[in-house]
mmCIF file of C-alpha atoms in Angstrom:
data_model
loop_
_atom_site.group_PDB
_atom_site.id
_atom_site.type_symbol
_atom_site.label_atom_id
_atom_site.label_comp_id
_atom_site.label_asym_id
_atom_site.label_seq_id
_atom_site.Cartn_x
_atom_site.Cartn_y
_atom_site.Cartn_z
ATOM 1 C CA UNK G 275 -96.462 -2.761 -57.128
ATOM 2 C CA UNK G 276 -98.524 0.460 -56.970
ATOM 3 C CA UNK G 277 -96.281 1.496 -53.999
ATOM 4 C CA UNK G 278 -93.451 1.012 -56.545
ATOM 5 C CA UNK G 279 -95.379 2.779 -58.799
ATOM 6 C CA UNK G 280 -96.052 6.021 -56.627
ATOM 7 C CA UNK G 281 -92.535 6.703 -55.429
ATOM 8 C CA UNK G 282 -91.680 6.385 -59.678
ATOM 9 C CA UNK G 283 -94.502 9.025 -59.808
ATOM 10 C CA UNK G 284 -92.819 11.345 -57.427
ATOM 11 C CA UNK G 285 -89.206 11.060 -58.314
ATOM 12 C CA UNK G 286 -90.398 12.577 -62.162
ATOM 13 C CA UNK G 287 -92.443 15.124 -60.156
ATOM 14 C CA UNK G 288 -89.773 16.508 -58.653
ATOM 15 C CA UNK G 289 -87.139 15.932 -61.772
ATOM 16 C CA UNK G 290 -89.524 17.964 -63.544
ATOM 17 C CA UNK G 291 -89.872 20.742 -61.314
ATOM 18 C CA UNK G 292 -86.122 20.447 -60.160
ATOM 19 C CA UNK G 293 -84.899 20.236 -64.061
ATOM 20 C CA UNK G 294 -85.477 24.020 -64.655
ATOM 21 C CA UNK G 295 -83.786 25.351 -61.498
ATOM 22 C CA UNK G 296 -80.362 22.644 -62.286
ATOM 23 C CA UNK G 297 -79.803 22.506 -65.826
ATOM 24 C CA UNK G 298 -77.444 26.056 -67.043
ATOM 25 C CA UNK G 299 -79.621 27.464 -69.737
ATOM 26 C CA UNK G 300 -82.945 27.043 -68.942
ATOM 27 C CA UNK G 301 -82.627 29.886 -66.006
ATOM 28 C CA UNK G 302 -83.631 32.531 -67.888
ATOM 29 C CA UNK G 303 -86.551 34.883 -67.469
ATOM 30 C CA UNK G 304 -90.194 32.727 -67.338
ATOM 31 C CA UNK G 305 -92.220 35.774 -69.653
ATOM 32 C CA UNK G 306 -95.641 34.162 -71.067
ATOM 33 C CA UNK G 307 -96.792 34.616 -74.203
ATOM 34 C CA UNK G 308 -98.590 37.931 -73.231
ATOM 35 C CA UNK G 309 -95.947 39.317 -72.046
ATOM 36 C CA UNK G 310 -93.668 38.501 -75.427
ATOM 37 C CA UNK G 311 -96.771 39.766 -77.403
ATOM 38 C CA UNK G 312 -96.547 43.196 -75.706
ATOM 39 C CA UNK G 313 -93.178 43.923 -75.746
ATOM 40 C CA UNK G 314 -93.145 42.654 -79.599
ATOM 41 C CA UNK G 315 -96.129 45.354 -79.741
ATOM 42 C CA UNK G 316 -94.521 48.267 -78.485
ATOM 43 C CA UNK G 317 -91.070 48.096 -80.057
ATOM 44 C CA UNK G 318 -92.950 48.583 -83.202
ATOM 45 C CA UNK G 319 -92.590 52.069 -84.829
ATOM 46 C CA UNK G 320 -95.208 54.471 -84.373
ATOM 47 C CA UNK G 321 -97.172 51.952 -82.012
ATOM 48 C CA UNK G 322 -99.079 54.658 -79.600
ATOM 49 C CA UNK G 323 -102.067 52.993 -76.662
ATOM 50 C CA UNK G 324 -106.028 53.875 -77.650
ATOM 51 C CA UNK G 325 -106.588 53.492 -74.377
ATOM 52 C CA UNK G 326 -105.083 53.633 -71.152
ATOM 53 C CA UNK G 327 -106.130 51.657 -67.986
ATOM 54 C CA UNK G 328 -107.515 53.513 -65.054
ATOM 55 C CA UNK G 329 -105.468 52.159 -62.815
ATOM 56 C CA UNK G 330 -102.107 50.084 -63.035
ATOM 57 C CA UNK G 331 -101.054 47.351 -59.993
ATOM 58 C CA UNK G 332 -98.231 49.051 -58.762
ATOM 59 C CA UNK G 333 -95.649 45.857 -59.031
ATOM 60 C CA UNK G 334 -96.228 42.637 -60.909
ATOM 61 C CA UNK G 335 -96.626 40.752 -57.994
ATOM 62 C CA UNK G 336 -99.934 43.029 -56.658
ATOM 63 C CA UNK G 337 -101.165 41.952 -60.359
ATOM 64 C CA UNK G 338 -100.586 38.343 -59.444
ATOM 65 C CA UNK G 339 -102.417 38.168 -56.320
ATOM 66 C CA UNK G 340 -105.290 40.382 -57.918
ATOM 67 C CA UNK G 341 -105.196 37.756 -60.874
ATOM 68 C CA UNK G 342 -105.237 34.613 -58.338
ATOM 69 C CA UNK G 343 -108.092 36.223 -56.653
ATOM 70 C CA UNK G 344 -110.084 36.236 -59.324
ATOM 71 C CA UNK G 345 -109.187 32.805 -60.541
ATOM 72 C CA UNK G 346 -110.347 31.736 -56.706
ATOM 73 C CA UNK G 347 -113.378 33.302 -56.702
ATOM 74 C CA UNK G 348 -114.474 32.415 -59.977
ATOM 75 C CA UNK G 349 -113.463 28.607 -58.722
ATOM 76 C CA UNK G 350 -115.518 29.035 -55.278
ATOM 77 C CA UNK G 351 -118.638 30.360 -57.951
ATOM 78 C CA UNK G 352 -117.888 27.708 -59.895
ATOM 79 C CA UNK G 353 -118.108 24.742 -57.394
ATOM 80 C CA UNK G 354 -121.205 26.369 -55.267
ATOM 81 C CA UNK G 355 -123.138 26.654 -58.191
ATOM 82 C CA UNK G 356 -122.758 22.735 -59.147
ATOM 83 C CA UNK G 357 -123.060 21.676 -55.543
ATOM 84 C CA UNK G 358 -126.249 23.359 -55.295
ATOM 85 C CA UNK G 359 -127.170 21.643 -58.312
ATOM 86 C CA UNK G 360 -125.998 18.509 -56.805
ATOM 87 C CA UNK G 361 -128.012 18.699 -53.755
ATOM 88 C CA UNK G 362 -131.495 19.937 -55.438
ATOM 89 C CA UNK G 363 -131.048 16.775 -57.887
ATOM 90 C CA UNK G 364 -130.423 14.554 -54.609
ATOM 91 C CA UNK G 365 -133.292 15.866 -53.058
ATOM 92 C CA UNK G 366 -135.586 15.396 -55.845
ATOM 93 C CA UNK G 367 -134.866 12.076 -56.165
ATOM 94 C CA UNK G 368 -135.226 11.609 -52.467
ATOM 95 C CA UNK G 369 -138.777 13.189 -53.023
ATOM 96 C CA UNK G 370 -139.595 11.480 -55.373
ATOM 97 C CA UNK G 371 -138.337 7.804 -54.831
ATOM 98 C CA UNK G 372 -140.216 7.394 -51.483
#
């Protein structure tokens, strides 16, 4: 049954991701809301930047390895800083149950 089950699991997995990539119409361009929000910003009239950034990625895709490099880091932060937590409350209670 839960063998059943998995290969069920997988065969919407990949309808899912497949779906996008098959279907005419849904091939379009993949912009977030960010990106929707900024063009929406500057088409307005008289829109001029406060401030400008010190220094642009030079292609989207250097700003999406820059942005996944951060999300690792913060991850690998993230996860020593609870199993350190993990271990110092496995060690007190080694301490303290003997």
């Amino acid at each position: 049954m839960a063998i059943n089950r998995s290969w069920w699991l997988g065969g919407a997995a990949v309808a899912i991701i497949a779906a996008p990539l098959v279907i005419p119409g849904l091939g379009g361009d993949f912009k977030g809301s960010d990106d929707i929000g900024t063009d929406a910003i500057t088409a307005s009239p008289g829109f001029h930047r406060w401030v400008h950034p010190i220094w642009e990625p030079p292609s989207d895709e250097v700003e999406s390895l820059l942005f996944a490099l951060q999300a690792a880091i913060g991850a690998g932060v993230i996860g020593y800083v609870i199993g350190r937590r993990h271990a110092a409350r496995r060690r007190d209670d080694d301490v303290s149950g003997r």
